[in-house]
Every structure is written in C-alpha cells, then in structure tokens.
Short mmCIF file of C-alpha atoms in Angstrom, two decimals:
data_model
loop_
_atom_site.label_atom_id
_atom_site.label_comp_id
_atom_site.label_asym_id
_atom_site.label_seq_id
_atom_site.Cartn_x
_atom_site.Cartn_y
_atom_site.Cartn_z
CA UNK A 1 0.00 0.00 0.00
CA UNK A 2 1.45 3.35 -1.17
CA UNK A 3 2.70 5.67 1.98
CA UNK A 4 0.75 8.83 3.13
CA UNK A 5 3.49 10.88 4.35
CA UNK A 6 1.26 14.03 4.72
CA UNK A 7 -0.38 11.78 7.40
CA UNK A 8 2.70 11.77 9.41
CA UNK A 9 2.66 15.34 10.30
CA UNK A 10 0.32 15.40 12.74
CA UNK A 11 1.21 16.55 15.97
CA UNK A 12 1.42 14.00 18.11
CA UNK A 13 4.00 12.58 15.80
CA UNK A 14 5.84 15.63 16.48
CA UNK A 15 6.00 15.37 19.84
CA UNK A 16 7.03 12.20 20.12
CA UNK A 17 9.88 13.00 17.75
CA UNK A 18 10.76 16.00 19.32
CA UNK A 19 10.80 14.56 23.00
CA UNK A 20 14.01 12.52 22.03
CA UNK A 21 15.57 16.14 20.34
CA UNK A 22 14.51 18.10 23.60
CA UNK A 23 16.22 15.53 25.90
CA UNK A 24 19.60 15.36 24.05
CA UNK A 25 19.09 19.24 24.31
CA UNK A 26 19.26 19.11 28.15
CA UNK A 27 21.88 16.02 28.14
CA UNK A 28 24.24 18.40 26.30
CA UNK A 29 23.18 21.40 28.81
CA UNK A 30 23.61 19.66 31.91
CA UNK A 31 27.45 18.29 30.22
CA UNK A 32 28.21 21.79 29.17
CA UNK A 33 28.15 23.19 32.61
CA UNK A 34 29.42 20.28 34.39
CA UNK A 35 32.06 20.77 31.65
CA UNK A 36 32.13 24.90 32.06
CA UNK A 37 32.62 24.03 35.92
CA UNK A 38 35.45 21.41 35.89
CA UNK A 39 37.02 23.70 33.15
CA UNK A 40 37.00 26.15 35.48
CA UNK A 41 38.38 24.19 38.91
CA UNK A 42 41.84 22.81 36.86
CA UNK A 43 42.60 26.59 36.03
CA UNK A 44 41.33 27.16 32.30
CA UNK A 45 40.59 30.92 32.18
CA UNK A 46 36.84 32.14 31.59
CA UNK A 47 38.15 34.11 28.50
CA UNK A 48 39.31 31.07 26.83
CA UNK A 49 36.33 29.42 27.53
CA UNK A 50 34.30 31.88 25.84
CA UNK A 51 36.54 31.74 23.10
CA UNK A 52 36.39 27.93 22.70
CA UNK A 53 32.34 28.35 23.15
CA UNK A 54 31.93 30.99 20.04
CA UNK A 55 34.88 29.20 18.05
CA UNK A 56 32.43 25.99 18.12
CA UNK A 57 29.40 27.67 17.49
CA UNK A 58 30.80 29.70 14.59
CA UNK A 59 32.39 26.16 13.04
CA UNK A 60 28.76 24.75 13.76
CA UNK A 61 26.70 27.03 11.53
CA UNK A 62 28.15 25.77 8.03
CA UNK A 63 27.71 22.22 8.75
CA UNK A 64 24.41 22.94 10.29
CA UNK A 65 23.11 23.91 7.03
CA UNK A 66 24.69 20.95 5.27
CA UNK A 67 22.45 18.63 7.97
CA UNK A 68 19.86 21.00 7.26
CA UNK A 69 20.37 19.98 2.94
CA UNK A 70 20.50 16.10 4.29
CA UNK A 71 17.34 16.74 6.85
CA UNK A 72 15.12 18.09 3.61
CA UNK A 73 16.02 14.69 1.16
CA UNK A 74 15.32 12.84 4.36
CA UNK A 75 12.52 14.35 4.77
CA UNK A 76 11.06 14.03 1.20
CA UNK A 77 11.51 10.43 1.34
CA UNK A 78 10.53 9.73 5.32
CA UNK A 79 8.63 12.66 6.17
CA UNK A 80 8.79 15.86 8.22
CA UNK A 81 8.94 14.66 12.12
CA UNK A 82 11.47 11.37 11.09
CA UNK A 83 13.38 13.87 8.97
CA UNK A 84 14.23 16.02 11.60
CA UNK A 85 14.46 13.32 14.75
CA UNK A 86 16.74 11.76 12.94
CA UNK A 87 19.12 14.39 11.68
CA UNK A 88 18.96 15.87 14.88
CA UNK A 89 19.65 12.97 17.16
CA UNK A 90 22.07 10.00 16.27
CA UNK A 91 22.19 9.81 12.94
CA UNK A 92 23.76 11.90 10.26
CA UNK A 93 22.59 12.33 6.56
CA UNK A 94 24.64 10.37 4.69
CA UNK A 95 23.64 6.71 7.07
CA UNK A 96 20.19 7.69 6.81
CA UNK A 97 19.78 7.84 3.12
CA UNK A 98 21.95 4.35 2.80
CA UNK A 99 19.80 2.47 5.68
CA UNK A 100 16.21 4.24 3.54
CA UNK A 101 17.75 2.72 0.26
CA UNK A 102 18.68 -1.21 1.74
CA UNK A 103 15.90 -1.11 3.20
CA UNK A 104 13.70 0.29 0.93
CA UNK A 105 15.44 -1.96 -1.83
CA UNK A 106 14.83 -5.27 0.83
CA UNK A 107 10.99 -4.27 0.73
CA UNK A 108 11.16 -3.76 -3.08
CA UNK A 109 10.73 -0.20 -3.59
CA UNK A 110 14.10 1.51 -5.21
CA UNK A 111 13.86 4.98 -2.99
CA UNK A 112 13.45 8.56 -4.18
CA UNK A 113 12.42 6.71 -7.72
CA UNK A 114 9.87 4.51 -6.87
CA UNK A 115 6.87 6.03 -4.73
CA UNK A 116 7.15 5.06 -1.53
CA UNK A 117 5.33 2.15 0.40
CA UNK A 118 4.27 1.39 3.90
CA UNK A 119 6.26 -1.38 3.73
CA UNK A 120 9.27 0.23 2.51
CA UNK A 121 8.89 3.36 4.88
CA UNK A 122 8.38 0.59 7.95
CA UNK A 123 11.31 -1.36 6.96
CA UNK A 124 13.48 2.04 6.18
CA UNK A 125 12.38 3.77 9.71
CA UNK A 126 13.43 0.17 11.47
CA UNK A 127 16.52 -0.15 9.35
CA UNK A 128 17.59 3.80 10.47
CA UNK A 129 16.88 2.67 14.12
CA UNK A 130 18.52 -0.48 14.19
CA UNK A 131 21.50 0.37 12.30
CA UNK A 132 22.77 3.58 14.23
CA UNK A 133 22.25 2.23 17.56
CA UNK A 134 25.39 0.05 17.92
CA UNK A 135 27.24 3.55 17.80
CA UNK A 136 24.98 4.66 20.89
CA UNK A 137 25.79 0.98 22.90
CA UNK A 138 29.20 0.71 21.76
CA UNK A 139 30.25 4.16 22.39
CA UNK A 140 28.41 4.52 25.99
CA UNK A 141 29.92 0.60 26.83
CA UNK A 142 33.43 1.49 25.31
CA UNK A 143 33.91 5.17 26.91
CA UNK A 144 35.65 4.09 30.69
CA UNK A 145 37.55 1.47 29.15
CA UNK A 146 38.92 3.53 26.67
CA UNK A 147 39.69 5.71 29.13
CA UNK A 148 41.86 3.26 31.12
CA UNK A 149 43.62 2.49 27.59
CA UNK A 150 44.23 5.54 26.61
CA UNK A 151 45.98 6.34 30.42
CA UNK A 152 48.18 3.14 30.50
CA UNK A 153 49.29 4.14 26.63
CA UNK A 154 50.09 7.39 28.17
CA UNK A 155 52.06 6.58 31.19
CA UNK A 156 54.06 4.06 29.20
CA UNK A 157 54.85 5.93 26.21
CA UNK A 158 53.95 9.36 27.04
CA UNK A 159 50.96 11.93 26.57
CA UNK A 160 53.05 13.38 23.30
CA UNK A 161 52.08 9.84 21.48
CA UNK A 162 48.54 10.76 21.85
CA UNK A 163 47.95 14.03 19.15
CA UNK A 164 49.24 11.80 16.83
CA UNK A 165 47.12 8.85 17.03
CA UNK A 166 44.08 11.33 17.23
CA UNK A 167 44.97 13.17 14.24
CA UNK A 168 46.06 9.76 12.09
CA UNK A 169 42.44 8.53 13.48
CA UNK A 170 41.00 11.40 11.60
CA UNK A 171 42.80 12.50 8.41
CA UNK A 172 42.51 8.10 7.76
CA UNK A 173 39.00 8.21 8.06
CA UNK A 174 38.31 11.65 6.14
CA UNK A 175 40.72 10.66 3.50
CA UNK A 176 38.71 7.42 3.32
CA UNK A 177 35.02 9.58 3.09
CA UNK A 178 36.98 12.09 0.84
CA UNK A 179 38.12 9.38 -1.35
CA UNK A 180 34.57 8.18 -1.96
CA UNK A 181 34.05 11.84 -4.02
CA UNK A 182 37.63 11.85 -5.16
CA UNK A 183 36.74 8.50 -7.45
CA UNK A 184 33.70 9.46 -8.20
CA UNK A 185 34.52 12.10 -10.73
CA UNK A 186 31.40 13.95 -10.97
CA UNK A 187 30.20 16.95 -9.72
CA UNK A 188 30.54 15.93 -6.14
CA UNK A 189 34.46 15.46 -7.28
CA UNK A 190 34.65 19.23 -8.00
CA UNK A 191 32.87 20.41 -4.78
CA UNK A 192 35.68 18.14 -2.76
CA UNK A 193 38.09 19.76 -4.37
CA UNK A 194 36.68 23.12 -4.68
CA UNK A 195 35.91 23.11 -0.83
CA UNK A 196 39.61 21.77 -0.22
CA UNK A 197 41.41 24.25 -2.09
CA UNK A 198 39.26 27.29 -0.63
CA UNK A 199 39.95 26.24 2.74
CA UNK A 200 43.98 26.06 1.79
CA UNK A 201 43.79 29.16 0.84
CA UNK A 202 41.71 30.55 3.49
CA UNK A 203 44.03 28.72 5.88
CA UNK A 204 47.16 30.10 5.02
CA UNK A 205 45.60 33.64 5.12
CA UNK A 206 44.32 33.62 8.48
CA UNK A 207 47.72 32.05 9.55
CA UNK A 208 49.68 34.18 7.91
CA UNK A 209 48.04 37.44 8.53
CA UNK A 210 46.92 36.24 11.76
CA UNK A 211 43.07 37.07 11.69
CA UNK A 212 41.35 35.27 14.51
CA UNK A 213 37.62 35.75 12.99
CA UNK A 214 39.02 34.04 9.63
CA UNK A 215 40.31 30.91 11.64
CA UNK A 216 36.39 30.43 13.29
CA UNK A 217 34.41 31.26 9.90
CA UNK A 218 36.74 29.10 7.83
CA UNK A 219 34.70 26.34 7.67
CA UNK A 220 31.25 28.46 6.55
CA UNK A 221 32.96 30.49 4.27
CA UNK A 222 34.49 27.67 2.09
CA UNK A 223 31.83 25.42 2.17
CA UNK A 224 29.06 27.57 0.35
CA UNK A 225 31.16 29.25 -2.47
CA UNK A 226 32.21 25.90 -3.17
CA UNK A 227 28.87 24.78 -3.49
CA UNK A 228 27.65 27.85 -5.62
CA UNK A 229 30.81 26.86 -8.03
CA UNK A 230 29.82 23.51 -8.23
CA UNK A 231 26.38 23.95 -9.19
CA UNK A 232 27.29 26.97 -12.26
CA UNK A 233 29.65 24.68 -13.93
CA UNK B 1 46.83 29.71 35.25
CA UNK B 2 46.53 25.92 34.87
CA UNK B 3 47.45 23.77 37.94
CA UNK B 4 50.15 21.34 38.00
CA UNK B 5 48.83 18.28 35.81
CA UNK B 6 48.79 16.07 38.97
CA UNK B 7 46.52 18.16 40.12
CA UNK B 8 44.33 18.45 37.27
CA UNK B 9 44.53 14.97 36.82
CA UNK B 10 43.09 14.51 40.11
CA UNK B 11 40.12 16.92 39.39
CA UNK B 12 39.02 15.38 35.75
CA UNK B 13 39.38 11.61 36.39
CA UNK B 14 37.85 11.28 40.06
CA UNK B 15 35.50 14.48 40.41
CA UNK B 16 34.28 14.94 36.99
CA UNK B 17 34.37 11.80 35.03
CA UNK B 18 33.89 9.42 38.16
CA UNK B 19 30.12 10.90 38.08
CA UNK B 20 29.62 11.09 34.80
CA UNK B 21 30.27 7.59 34.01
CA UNK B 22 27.79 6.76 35.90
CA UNK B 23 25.11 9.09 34.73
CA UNK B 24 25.82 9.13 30.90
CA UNK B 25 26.09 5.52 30.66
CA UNK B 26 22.18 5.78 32.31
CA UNK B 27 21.09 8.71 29.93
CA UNK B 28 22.65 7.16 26.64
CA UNK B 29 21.11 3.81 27.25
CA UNK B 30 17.49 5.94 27.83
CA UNK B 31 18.59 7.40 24.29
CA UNK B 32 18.67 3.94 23.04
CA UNK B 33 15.00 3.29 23.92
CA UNK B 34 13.76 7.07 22.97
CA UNK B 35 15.05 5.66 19.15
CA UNK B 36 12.43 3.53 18.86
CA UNK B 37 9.74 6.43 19.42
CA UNK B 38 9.04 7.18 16.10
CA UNK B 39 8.38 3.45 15.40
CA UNK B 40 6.20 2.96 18.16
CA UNK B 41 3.95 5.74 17.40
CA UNK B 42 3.64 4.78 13.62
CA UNK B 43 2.56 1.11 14.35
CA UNK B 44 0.21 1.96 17.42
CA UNK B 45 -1.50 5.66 15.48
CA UNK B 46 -1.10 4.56 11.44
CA UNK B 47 -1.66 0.85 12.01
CA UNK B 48 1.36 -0.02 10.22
CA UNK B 49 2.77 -3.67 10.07
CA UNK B 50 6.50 -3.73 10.28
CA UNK B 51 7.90 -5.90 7.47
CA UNK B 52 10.44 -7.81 9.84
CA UNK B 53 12.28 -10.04 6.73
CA UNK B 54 12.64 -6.77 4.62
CA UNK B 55 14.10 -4.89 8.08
CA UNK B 56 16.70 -8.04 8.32
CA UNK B 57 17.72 -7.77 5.21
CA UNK B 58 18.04 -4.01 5.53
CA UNK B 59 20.13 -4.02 8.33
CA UNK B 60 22.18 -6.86 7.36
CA UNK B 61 22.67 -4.73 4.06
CA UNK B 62 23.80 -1.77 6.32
CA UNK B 63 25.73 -3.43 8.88
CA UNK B 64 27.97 -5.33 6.11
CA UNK B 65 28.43 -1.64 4.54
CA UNK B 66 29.38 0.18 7.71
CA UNK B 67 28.91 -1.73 10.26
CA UNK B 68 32.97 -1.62 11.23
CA UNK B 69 32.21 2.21 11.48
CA UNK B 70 29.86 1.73 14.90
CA UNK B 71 33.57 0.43 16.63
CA UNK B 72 35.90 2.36 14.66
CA UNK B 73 34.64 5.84 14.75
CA UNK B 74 34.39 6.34 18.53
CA UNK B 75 37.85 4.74 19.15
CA UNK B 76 39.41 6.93 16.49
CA UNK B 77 37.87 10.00 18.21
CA UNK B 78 38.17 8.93 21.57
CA UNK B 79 41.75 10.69 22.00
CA UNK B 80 40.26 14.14 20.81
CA UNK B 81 37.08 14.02 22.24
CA UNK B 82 37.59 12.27 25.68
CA UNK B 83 35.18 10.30 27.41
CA UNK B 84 32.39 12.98 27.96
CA UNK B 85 32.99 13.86 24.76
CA UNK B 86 31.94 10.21 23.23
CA UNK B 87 28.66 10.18 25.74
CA UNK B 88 27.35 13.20 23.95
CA UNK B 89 29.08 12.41 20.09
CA UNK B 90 27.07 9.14 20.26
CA UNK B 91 23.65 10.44 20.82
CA UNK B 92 23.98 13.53 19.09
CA UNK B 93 25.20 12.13 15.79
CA UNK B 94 26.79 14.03 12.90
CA UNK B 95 30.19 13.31 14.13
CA UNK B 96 32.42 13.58 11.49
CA UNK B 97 30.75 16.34 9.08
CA UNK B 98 30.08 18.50 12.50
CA UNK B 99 31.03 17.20 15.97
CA UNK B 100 34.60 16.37 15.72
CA UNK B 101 35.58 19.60 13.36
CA UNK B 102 33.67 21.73 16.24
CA UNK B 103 36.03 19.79 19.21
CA UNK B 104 38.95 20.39 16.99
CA UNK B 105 38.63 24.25 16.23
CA UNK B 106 37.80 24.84 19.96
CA UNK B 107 41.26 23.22 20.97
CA UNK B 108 42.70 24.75 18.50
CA UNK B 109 41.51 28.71 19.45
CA UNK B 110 42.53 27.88 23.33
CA UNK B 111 45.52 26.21 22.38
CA UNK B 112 45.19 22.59 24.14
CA UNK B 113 45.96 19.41 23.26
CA UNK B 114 43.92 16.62 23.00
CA UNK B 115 44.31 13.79 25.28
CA UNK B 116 44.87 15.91 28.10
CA UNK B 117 42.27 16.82 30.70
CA UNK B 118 42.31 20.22 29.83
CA UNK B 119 41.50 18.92 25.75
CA UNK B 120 39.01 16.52 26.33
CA UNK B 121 36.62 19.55 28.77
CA UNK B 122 37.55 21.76 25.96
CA UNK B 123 36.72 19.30 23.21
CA UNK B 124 33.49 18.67 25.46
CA UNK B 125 32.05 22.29 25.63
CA UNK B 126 32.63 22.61 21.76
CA UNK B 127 30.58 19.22 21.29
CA UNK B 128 27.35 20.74 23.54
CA UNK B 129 27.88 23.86 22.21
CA UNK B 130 27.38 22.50 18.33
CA UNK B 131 24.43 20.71 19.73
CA UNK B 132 23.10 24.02 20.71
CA UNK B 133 23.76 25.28 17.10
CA UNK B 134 22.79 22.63 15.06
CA UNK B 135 19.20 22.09 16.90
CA UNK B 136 17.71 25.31 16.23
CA UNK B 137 19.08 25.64 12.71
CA UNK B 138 17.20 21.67 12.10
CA UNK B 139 14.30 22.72 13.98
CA UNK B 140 13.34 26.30 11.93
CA UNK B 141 14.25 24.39 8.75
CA UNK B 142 11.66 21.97 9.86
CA UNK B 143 9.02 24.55 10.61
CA UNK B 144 9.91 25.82 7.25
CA UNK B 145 10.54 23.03 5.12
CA UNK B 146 7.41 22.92 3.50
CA UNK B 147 7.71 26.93 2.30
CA UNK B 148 11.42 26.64 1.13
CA UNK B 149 10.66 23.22 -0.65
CA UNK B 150 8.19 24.76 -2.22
CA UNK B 151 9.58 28.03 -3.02
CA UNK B 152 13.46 27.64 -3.45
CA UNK B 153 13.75 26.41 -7.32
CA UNK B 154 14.79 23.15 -7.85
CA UNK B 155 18.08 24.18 -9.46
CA UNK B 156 18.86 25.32 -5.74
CA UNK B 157 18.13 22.11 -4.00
CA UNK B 158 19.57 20.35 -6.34
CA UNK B 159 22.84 22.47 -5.19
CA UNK B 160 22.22 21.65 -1.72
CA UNK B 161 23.91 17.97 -3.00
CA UNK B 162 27.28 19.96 -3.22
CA UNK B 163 27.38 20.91 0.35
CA UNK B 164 28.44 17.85 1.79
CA UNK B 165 31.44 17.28 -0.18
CA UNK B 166 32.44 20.84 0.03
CA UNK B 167 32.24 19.85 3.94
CA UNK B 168 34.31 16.94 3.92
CA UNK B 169 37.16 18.45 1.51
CA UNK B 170 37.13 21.69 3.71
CA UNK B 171 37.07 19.59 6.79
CA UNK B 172 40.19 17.50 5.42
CA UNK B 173 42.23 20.37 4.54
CA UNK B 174 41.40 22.10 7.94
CA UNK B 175 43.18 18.91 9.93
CA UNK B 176 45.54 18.01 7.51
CA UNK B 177 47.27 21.39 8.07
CA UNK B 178 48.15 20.21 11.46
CA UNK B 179 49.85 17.63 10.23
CA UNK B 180 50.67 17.61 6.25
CA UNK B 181 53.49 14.72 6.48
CA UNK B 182 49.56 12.27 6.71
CA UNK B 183 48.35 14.13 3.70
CA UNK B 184 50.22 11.46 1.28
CA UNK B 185 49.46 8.03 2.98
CA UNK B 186 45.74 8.94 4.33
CA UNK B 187 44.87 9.99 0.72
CA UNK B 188 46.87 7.23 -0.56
CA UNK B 189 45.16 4.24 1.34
CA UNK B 190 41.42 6.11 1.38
CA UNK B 191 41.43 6.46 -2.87
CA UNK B 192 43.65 3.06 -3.18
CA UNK B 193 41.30 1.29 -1.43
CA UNK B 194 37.69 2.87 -2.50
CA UNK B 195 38.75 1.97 -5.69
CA UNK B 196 40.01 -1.69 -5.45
CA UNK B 197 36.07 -2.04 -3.72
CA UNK B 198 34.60 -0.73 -6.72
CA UNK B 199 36.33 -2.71 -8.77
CA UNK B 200 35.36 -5.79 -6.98
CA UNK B 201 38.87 -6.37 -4.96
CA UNK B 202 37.06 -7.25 -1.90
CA UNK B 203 33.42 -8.97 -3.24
CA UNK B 204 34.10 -12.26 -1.44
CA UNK B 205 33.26 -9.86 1.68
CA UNK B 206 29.86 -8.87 0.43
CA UNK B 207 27.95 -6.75 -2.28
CA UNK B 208 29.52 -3.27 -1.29
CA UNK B 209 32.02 -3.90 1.59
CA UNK B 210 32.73 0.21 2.09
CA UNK B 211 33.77 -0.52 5.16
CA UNK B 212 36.90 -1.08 3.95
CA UNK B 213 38.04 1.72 2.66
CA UNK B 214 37.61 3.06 6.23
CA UNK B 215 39.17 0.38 7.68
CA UNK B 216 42.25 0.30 6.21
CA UNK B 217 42.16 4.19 5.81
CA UNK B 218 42.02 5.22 9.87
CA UNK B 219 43.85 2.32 10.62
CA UNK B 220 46.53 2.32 7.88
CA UNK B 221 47.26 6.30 8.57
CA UNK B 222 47.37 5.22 12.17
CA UNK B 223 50.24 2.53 11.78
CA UNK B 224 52.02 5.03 9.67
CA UNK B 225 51.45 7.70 12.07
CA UNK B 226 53.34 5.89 15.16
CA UNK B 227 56.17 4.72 12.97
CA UNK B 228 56.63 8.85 11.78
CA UNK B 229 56.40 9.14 15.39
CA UNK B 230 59.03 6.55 16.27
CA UNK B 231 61.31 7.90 13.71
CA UNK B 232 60.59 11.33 15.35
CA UNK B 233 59.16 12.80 12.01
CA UNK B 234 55.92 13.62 13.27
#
C-alpha cells in the first residue's frame, strides 16, 4: 500500500519526535556546565572558555546547514517529524539515506524513484533505528575502558604519542570519506576539491596574517562558495 | 593559570568523570530506547505492520556496509574528544561532518591538546555547544521546510547535494594542516582502497564492503602515524 506521508505530520507525531531532540538538548546542557565548571576548577581561564564556546558555534553554523540539505532529502523520502528526529539525534545524513535505500530496496521499492510504500517506509524507519544504535551501545559501553587504555598508553609511552594517534584517526577516516568523491569524478568530485582548495587558501591567510575571525568562519565560508561553483559549472 | 597536571589529573578523572560515568552511561542507554519512538507511534496511530524479513535484510545490508564504522569511529575520536565527549558524540550524531571539526577548532583557538584533561573539557564544551547550534538551525528548517521546498527552485536544492562534499574536503584540509606529512598516505590508502572495492577487490566480503576503505584508511594512517612518530618525524 502506497505511503501517506502528509499523514505523518500530525502533531502528536511531532511530539514524540521532538521529546528525544529536547532531551539530548538538556543532556548536552547539563554536560556543558558540568564541563564549564570542571574547566574552570583545573585553572582554564573564563576568556578562553568563551573563546572555545563561540569558536564551536561559529564552526557549527556551516555544517548545520549541510544537515539542514540532508534533513530536507530525508525528509522528502521519510517525512517531516522522522526527517528532523533523525538528523537531529544520532544519525547523520549520509547513514540515513543508505539504511532508507537497503531497506527500501529489501521491501522492493528503489527509494526517491519509486513512490514510496508502507512497507518500505516501515522497513526504512526500522533499518535507520537499528542500524545507528550500535554507535549509541558501543560508544556509551566502550567510553571508561577507553579511558583506562588511553591512560596506561600514556604513562608508558607518554601523553606526546597521543595528538598523533588522534589526528592519524581522523585524516585516515576523512581521507577514506573524501576518497569516496575523489573516485567518483562527478560533480561531487569538484565540490571536494573546490571546498579543499578554498579552505587552503583561506588557511594560510588567516595564519599568515593572523586574523582570529578568519580561523572560526573558515569552515562556513568555504563550504558555500564551493557549493555555488559547483552547481554553475 | 593551569594547575600542576597532577593536580588536574586529580580533578578530571575522580571528580568529573567518576560521576559522569555513571550518569551518561544511564542517559545514553534511555537514548537507546527514545530511538524507537518514532516506530512505536507509527505502528500503534497509522496501524502499520512492520515488514520484519525486509528490516533483516536491511540491516544486514547496512551493517555489512558500515557496520565496522559503529567500533571504529568512537575509538578513532576517543583521543580528541575524551570520554564525555563520546557520551554526547554518540547520541547527538553528525560526528564527522560537524562534531569532531567543532572539538577540533575549539582546541585549536585555546591552544590545548587533545588527550589531556584540559583537551578533552575543551573538546566537550565545543561538542554541547554544536548541539546548541545545530538544533535550532534543524528545527526552523523543519518549521519551514514545507515553504522553502516549495519556493526555493529546484536548481537550488539540487545544489544543496554539493554541500556535503564541500564539507568533507574543507574539513580535510582544515586537519591536515596540522599535520601535512599524513596528507600522502591517508589519501593514498582512502582512494587506493575505495577503488580496489569498486572494482570488486574485496566482493568475497559482500555486495559493497565500504567498510573497507575506512578500515584500512584510519587504521593504515594510524600505523604510519606511530612509525613517523618513532622515527621522530611527526
């Protein structure tokens, strides 16, 4: 039977999708000023704390509007309230459109093509659920005893060990996502690159020439020109 | 001033974290259970029947594709983020396109390093303070989805595709100036690799087994990174 998605955004819907969204909103108030406070007692200054506060929220607003991109295609295909629960809590836009199209595929429906069924949106919304919660169990299971890893590594070999592995962690894993545009060679191809070489450039300036506002906008300001390029050529 | 790191030690591992492992591990496992919301409410108000072979297959589909990525991701971010930071980065999501670029740039402007106590708060307060961001930004482009949809031409939307890989190549270049001698082998091992899976290196491990590229990707730039470390190159 073909999906009513229209049917979906009713409020109670709503509210039940927003409850989870409005408790990961107080979660990440009641860690920010158990954070703020402990910040505060090992002798951090309150300036830099403001300054690492606006530096995040400036970083924030550019990828904010890329979720916002991924919450709309989500949305199209799963509705308004699913849309935004799930780009909003757990998941991020790029799982959520590969767990709609297995599972949309699995109930034989070939999503964002096809129209969509209530089988297909039942199996997609179950698939979403089921496949980003390992993250949440894993994560929350793993944390302490990573922890006590990560402080034996550190009186063995030293705390100086540790930037390393974090930053081979991360340019290994975004070199393996950036790779996945790099092959492509389509469109998407150009905006990795495009968004690469503005941020070089906007890199070097700010280090160069030292301007603080450049370093937290960064982010925002190579993102969308990159984007605008991409779509004229 | 910061005090001595004994000290500080002291503060983050037995009055701060002791508490919060506690607490989170509570929360995050009420998280688990406030997933399935959505799913309740559409089977007990719309009537719908969940197709469980279709959601097997589904999730087997998804797991083979990424499923490495629910263990790799929060170990590989565990030494920036800390371990309040990986309570919060697992229910809020968007970790690598938002989270972990926010943790970075705030250690970066205060000037800590990560894996310290004074890192991880720092990495912390940039995490919640995304969350803060990101929320309201999702939540008016909710309320207004239906009027931009409608009104933004499709040209435009169709743009909106571009944003994401703008995000991930900006993202890139922003950590890989911190440490450029991990441009070559990261980039190296992520394209080497995406491509021997789509040409059907690695089928005998299932239909599309992106996982990996990742894999060998975080874990390959890893290796290389202690041995440039060894070497004292790094």
């Amino acid at each position: 039977m073909e999906m009513n998605l229209a049917q979906l955004n009713s409020p109670v819907m709503w509210l039940g999708c927003g409850l989870p969204v409005l408790f990961l909103l107080f979660l990440a108030g009641r860690m920010w000023k158990k954070t703020y406070k402990t910040s505060l007692e090992i002798g951090l200054e309150e300036s830099q704390l403001k300054k690492a506060v606006k530096t995040s929220a400036i970083t924030a607003i550019g990828p904010s509007v890329a979720c916002l991109a991924g919450m709309f295609a989500v949305m199209a295909i799963m509705g308004g309230p699913v849309g935004f629960m799930r780009l909003s809590y757990v998941g991020n836009s790029m799982f959520e459109l590969m767990a709609v199209q297995f599972a949309s595929a699995a109930a034989g429906v070939q999503a964002g093509v096809d129209k969509m069924t209530e089988n297909a949106f039942a199996a997609s919304l179950l698939v979403m659920i089921l496949g980003s919660i390992p993250w949440i169990i894993f994560g929350t299971f793993a944390s302490d005893k990573m922890d006590r890893i990560q402080n034996g590594i550190v009186k063995k070999v030293g705390r100086t060990i540790l930037p390393v592995i974090s930053a081979s962690a991360l340019l290994g894993a975004l070199g393996a996502n950036n790779a996945t545009y790099l092959t492509a060679i389509d469109k998407t191809t150009v905006s990795c690159l495009t968004g690469a070489g503005i941020m070089a450039v906007l890199c070097v300036i700010a280090e160069k020439k030292q301007i603080e506002w450049l370093r937290q906008w960064n982010l925002t300001l190579a993102i969308f020109p990159a984007m605008i390029i991409t779509a004229l050529l | 001033m910061l005090k001595p790191e004994a000290v500080r030690d002291d503060i983050y591992q037995n009055q701060y974290l002791k508490g919060l492992h506690k607490s989170s591990k509570i929360v995050n496992y009420i998280c688990v259970l406030f997933c399935f919301i959505p799913a309740v409410l559409v089977v007990l108000i719309y009537g719908i029947d969940i197709p469980w072979a279709a959601v097997a297959t589904g999730w087997l589909s998804i797991a083979s594709a990424i499923g490495v990525v629910w263990f790799v991701e929060p170990i590989g971010n565990f030494p920036i983020v800390g371990s309040a930071g990986t309570y919060i980065n697992v229910v809020a999501g968007n970790t690598s396109n938002m989270r972990i670029p926010c943790a970075v740039m705030s250690q970066k402007a205060v000037g800590v390093e990560p894996g310290t106590p004074e890192g991880s708060l720092i990495s912390t307060l940039g995490i919640c303070t995304s969350v803060f961001v990101n929320i309201p930004i999702l939540a008016v482009g909710a309320v207004l989805s239906s009027v931009i949809m409608s009104y933004l031409p499709q040209s435009v939307l169709d743009a909106f595709n571009y944003l994401l890989p703008a995000l991930f190549g900006a993202v890139y270049v922003q950590f890989a100036m911190m440490k450029p001698k991990l441009i070559p082998i990261s980039l190296t091992l992520g394209i080497g690799f995406c491509l021997m899976v789509k040409y059907g290196v690695f089928s005998f491990l299932g239909p599309a087994p992106t996982y990996v590229t990742t894999l060998a990707g975080t874990f390959g730039t890893i290796g290389f990174g202690l041995w440039m470390y060894k070497k004292g190159k790094v």
